[in-house]
GROMACS .gro file of C-alpha atoms in nm:
model
  242
    1UNK     CA    1  -3.158  -1.085  -0.355
    2UNK     CA    2  -2.950  -0.898  -0.483
    3UNK     CA    3  -2.612  -0.826  -0.428
    4UNK     CA    4  -2.449  -0.461  -0.401
    5UNK     CA    5  -2.150  -0.429  -0.598
    6UNK     CA    6  -1.829  -0.334  -0.385
    7UNK     CA    7  -1.537  -0.209  -0.495
    8UNK     CA    8  -1.202  -0.177  -0.257
    9UNK     CA    9  -0.956   0.099  -0.321
   10UNK     CA   10  -0.643   0.053  -0.012
   11UNK     CA   11  -0.383   0.321   0.012
   12UNK     CA   12  -0.044   0.091  -0.042
   13UNK     CA   13   0.186   0.332   0.165
   14UNK     CA   14  -0.069   0.321   0.454
   15UNK     CA   15  -0.159  -0.073   0.394
   16UNK     CA   16   0.221  -0.150   0.418
   17UNK     CA   17   0.245   0.075   0.812
   18UNK     CA   18  -0.031  -0.095   0.921
   19UNK     CA   19   0.087  -0.426   0.873
   20UNK     CA   20   0.442  -0.318   0.979
   21UNK     CA   21   0.300  -0.253   1.323
   22UNK     CA   22   0.161  -0.645   1.387
   23UNK     CA   23   0.508  -0.772   1.230
   24UNK     CA   24   0.372  -0.878   0.870
   25UNK     CA   25   0.434  -0.790   0.549
   26UNK     CA   26   0.245  -0.794   0.261
   27UNK     CA   27   0.345  -1.142   0.123
   28UNK     CA   28   0.218  -1.274   0.477
   29UNK     CA   29  -0.117  -1.269   0.377
   30UNK     CA   30  -0.370  -1.446   0.194
   31UNK     CA   31  -0.566  -1.121   0.038
   32UNK     CA   32  -0.812  -1.300  -0.174
   33UNK     CA   33  -0.943  -1.454   0.148
   34UNK     CA   34  -0.826  -1.104   0.340
   35UNK     CA   35  -1.045  -0.871   0.076
   36UNK     CA   36  -1.335  -1.142   0.019
   37UNK     CA   37  -1.362  -1.127   0.474
   38UNK     CA   38  -1.399  -0.767   0.466
   39UNK     CA   39  -1.700  -0.711   0.197
   40UNK     CA   40  -1.967  -0.631   0.359
   41UNK     CA   41  -2.241  -0.964   0.325
   42UNK     CA   42  -2.426  -0.810   0.155
   43UNK     CA   43  -2.224  -0.762  -0.122
   44UNK     CA   44  -2.039  -0.873  -0.404
   45UNK     CA   45  -1.651  -0.831  -0.413
   46UNK     CA   46  -1.589  -0.677  -0.803
   47UNK     CA   47  -1.248  -0.566  -0.727
   48UNK     CA   48  -0.946  -0.497  -0.527
   49UNK     CA   49  -0.753  -0.165  -0.657
   50UNK     CA   50  -0.451  -0.114  -0.509
   51UNK     CA   51  -0.238   0.178  -0.521
   52UNK     CA   52   0.141   0.164  -0.475
   53UNK     CA   53   0.340   0.462  -0.649
   54UNK     CA   54   0.488   0.428  -1.010
   55UNK     CA   55   0.849   0.545  -0.994
   56UNK     CA   56   1.092   0.782  -0.771
   57UNK     CA   57   1.036   1.150  -0.799
   58UNK     CA   58   1.293   1.284  -1.090
   59UNK     CA   59   1.593   1.404  -0.995
   60UNK     CA   60   1.795   1.709  -1.135
   61UNK     CA   61   2.214   1.663  -1.029
   62UNK     CA   62   2.364   2.007  -0.880
   63UNK     CA   63   2.721   2.042  -0.808
   64UNK     CA   64   2.719   2.307  -0.557
   65UNK     CA   65   2.447   2.019  -0.311
   66UNK     CA   66   2.712   1.746  -0.353
   67UNK     CA   67   2.948   1.984  -0.180
   68UNK     CA   68   2.703   2.103   0.034
   69UNK     CA   69   2.668   1.744   0.170
   70UNK     CA   70   2.960   1.572   0.117
   71UNK     CA   71   3.154   1.424   0.424
   72UNK     CA   72   3.456   1.547   0.510
   73UNK     CA   73   3.624   1.173   0.488
   74UNK     CA   74   3.515   1.150   0.159
   75UNK     CA   75   3.564   1.346  -0.189
   76UNK     CA   76   3.330   1.486  -0.380
   77UNK     CA   77   3.399   1.269  -0.641
   78UNK     CA   78   3.318   0.987  -0.467
   79UNK     CA   79   3.005   1.131  -0.294
   80UNK     CA   80   2.883   1.204  -0.636
   81UNK     CA   81   2.969   0.840  -0.697
   82UNK     CA   82   2.722   0.712  -0.410
   83UNK     CA   83   2.446   0.982  -0.427
   84UNK     CA   84   2.408   0.842  -0.764
   85UNK     CA   85   2.454   0.487  -0.686
   86UNK     CA   86   2.185   0.505  -0.385
   87UNK     CA   87   1.930   0.682  -0.654
   88UNK     CA   88   1.986   0.375  -0.913
   89UNK     CA   89   1.928   0.051  -0.623
   90UNK     CA   90   1.619   0.271  -0.528
   91UNK     CA   91   1.482   0.228  -0.879
   92UNK     CA   92   1.576  -0.108  -0.918
   93UNK     CA   93   1.422  -0.148  -0.568
   94UNK     CA   94   1.120  -0.013  -0.590
   95UNK     CA   95   1.114  -0.174  -1.029
   96UNK     CA   96   1.166  -0.540  -0.808
   97UNK     CA   97   0.855  -0.453  -0.585
   98UNK     CA   98   0.647  -0.406  -0.874
   99UNK     CA   99   0.771  -0.654  -1.115
  100UNK     CA  100   0.799  -0.961  -0.814
  101UNK     CA  101   0.584  -0.857  -0.526
  102UNK     CA  102   0.288  -0.702  -0.654
  103UNK     CA  103   0.264  -0.930  -0.954
  104UNK     CA  104   0.339  -1.215  -0.762
  105UNK     CA  105  -0.032  -1.081  -0.554
  106UNK     CA  106  -0.194  -1.045  -0.838
  107UNK     CA  107  -0.063  -1.364  -1.024
  108UNK     CA  108  -0.248  -1.581  -0.691
  109UNK     CA  109  -0.504  -1.358  -0.617
  110UNK     CA  110  -0.840  -1.300  -0.800
  111UNK     CA  111  -1.035  -0.901  -0.783
  112UNK     CA  112  -0.702  -0.748  -0.740
  113UNK     CA  113  -0.519  -0.465  -0.949
  114UNK     CA  114  -0.203  -0.263  -0.876
  115UNK     CA  115  -0.260   0.069  -0.970
  116UNK     CA  116   0.099   0.326  -1.024
  117UNK     CA  117   0.025   0.640  -0.956
  118UNK     CA  118   0.215   0.939  -0.803
  119UNK     CA  119   0.644   0.945  -0.699
  120UNK     CA  120   0.836   0.838  -0.428
  121UNK     CA  121   0.994   1.157  -0.321
  122UNK     CA  122   1.354   1.177  -0.239
  123UNK     CA  123   1.690   1.280  -0.145
  124UNK     CA  124   1.979   1.135  -0.242
  125UNK     CA  125   2.244   1.404  -0.122
  126UNK     CA  126   2.099   1.283   0.216
  127UNK     CA  127   2.027   0.891   0.116
  128UNK     CA  128   1.597   0.975   0.225
  129UNK     CA  129   1.294   0.916   0.143
  130UNK     CA  130   1.066   1.185   0.201
  131UNK     CA  131   0.745   1.042   0.096
  132UNK     CA  132   0.483   0.972  -0.166
  133UNK     CA  133   0.356   1.296  -0.358
  134UNK     CA  134   0.045   1.155  -0.589
  135UNK     CA  135  -0.075   0.850  -0.483
  136UNK     CA  136  -0.346   0.964  -0.276
  137UNK     CA  137  -0.506   1.226  -0.598
  138UNK     CA  138  -0.496   0.905  -0.775
  139UNK     CA  139  -0.677   0.707  -0.553
  140UNK     CA  140  -0.959   0.952  -0.463
  141UNK     CA  141  -1.018   1.084  -0.829
  142UNK     CA  142  -1.056   0.671  -0.942
  143UNK     CA  143  -1.332   0.670  -0.633
  144UNK     CA  144  -1.495   0.939  -0.753
  145UNK     CA  145  -1.530   0.871  -1.137
  146UNK     CA  146  -1.593   0.533  -1.054
  147UNK     CA  147  -1.942   0.572  -0.862
  148UNK     CA  148  -2.168   0.506  -1.120
  149UNK     CA  149  -1.954   0.141  -1.124
  150UNK     CA  150  -2.016   0.057  -0.793
  151UNK     CA  151  -2.272   0.068  -0.459
  152UNK     CA  152  -1.978   0.034  -0.136
  153UNK     CA  153  -1.670   0.153  -0.150
  154UNK     CA  154  -1.428  -0.087   0.114
  155UNK     CA  155  -1.160   0.186   0.221
  156UNK     CA  156  -0.833   0.134   0.381
  157UNK     CA  157  -0.652   0.464   0.434
  158UNK     CA  158  -0.532   0.676   0.676
  159UNK     CA  159  -0.497   1.007   0.529
  160UNK     CA  160  -0.760   1.292   0.594
  161UNK     CA  161  -0.676   1.407   0.263
  162UNK     CA  162  -0.937   1.161   0.131
  163UNK     CA  163  -1.218   1.279   0.356
  164UNK     CA  164  -1.317   1.570   0.019
  165UNK     CA  165  -1.390   1.177  -0.194
  166UNK     CA  166  -1.570   1.070   0.076
  167UNK     CA  167  -1.835   1.298   0.150
  168UNK     CA  168  -1.813   1.313  -0.231
  169UNK     CA  169  -1.924   0.899  -0.291
  170UNK     CA  170  -2.165   0.908  -0.006
  171UNK     CA  171  -2.335   1.248  -0.186
  172UNK     CA  172  -2.380   1.055  -0.484
  173UNK     CA  173  -2.599   0.754  -0.217
  174UNK     CA  174  -2.268   0.563  -0.242
  175UNK     CA  175  -2.281   0.350   0.096
  176UNK     CA  176  -1.858   0.391   0.248
  177UNK     CA  177  -1.753   0.113   0.467
  178UNK     CA  178  -1.376   0.199   0.697
  179UNK     CA  179  -1.124  -0.148   0.777
  180UNK     CA  180  -0.826  -0.058   0.923
  181UNK     CA  181  -0.603  -0.302   1.133
  182UNK     CA  182  -0.528  -0.292   1.457
  183UNK     CA  183  -0.260  -0.449   1.697
  184UNK     CA  184  -0.416  -0.605   2.033
  185UNK     CA  185  -0.760  -0.804   2.095
  186UNK     CA  186  -1.095  -0.738   1.995
  187UNK     CA  187  -1.213  -0.448   2.276
  188UNK     CA  188  -0.856  -0.254   2.198
  189UNK     CA  189  -1.005  -0.071   1.985
  190UNK     CA  190  -0.712   0.242   2.059
  191UNK     CA  191  -0.934   0.587   1.814
  192UNK     CA  192  -0.679   0.574   1.488
  193UNK     CA  193  -0.810   0.774   1.188
  194UNK     CA  194  -1.086   0.913   1.405
  195UNK     CA  195  -1.139   1.196   1.095
  196UNK     CA  196  -1.215   0.982   0.847
  197UNK     CA  197  -1.414   0.705   1.069
  198UNK     CA  198  -1.683   0.990   1.122
  199UNK     CA  199  -1.754   1.026   0.751
  200UNK     CA  200  -1.792   0.704   0.650
  201UNK     CA  201  -2.092   0.462   0.662
  202UNK     CA  202  -1.965   0.188   0.901
  203UNK     CA  203  -1.646   0.084   1.039
  204UNK     CA  204  -1.418  -0.256   1.078
  205UNK     CA  205  -1.156  -0.308   1.261
  206UNK     CA  206  -0.939  -0.612   1.213
  207UNK     CA  207  -0.785  -0.696   1.486
  208UNK     CA  208  -0.429  -0.823   1.497
  209UNK     CA  209  -0.543  -1.169   1.664
  210UNK     CA  210  -0.792  -1.215   1.435
  211UNK     CA  211  -0.536  -1.207   1.121
  212UNK     CA  212  -0.271  -1.418   1.272
  213UNK     CA  213  -0.583  -1.691   1.438
  214UNK     CA  214  -0.462  -2.022   1.388
  215UNK     CA  215  -0.816  -2.141   1.205
  216UNK     CA  216  -0.978  -1.837   1.041
  217UNK     CA  217  -0.683  -1.598   1.021
  218UNK     CA  218  -0.535  -1.475   0.687
  219UNK     CA  219  -0.122  -1.555   0.680
  220UNK     CA  220  -0.029  -1.759   0.446
  221UNK     CA  221   0.121  -2.050   0.633
  222UNK     CA  222  -0.188  -2.116   0.755
  223UNK     CA  223  -0.332  -2.255   0.398
  224UNK     CA  224  -0.256  -2.577   0.238
  225UNK     CA  225   0.112  -2.663   0.142
  226UNK     CA  226  -0.042  -2.706  -0.208
  227UNK     CA  227  -0.123  -2.332  -0.225
  228UNK     CA  228   0.203  -2.232  -0.089
  229UNK     CA  229   0.366  -2.382  -0.309
  230UNK     CA  230   0.168  -2.204  -0.596
  231UNK     CA  231   0.280  -1.873  -0.402
  232UNK     CA  232   0.630  -1.865  -0.277
  233UNK     CA  233   0.795  -1.891  -0.611
  234UNK     CA  234   0.683  -1.569  -0.724
  235UNK     CA  235   0.836  -1.373  -0.417
  236UNK     CA  236   1.141  -1.212  -0.314
  237UNK     CA  237   1.225  -1.060  -0.020
  238UNK     CA  238   1.296  -0.730  -0.123
  239UNK     CA  239   1.276  -0.441   0.114
  240UNK     CA  240   0.972  -0.207   0.121
  241UNK     CA  241   0.932   0.178   0.220
  242UNK     CA  242   1.083   0.172   0.599
   0.00000   0.00000   0.00000
């Protein structure tokens, strides 16, 4: 039997939030095992494209913004230095995630390729992260332009902005398989991402209890000491987009 070609498309921010909801981070998961498990049985996994923002949004520094946002107990000069240091630290945090966390995942798992697109919007005057812009566009473009290279798209996303791209993929007679993580145990479907779930061909819910299962789960501490020794040196405990 000829197996269908499956490609996994992951919205990294959405995946991070789903993991956070069940008390996990990206570094806790055996991703090769996980992606193989969510690939439909009649398919061969070709690649998992994992999308993350490429950089922070560019900033133009305006003196009036320093004056407007400066706390009363701080001089404008001190506040300006603080804001610029915060922006530099955020840029470094993002680069370190690329260089250490994501590279480590690639080194220790087959099939995975990180694709960096879009920006993380920030307001350095208030030291706030405002969310990502452009990541969903990059992911949607790849899904649409590569339909001749796969038969089944396995999607991990939650933004309804993906709906037109998913419909296009289906219109090319490619199948769309939707995967979501959820707290609790099987039988406790909370109905998340309804707008996307009605578009796709099939839905697979991976529950917290299944991920953390002592025998069949996907946590790194459930694999052999030899494999864990291979993973751990590459990881550093950097903060994510919390």
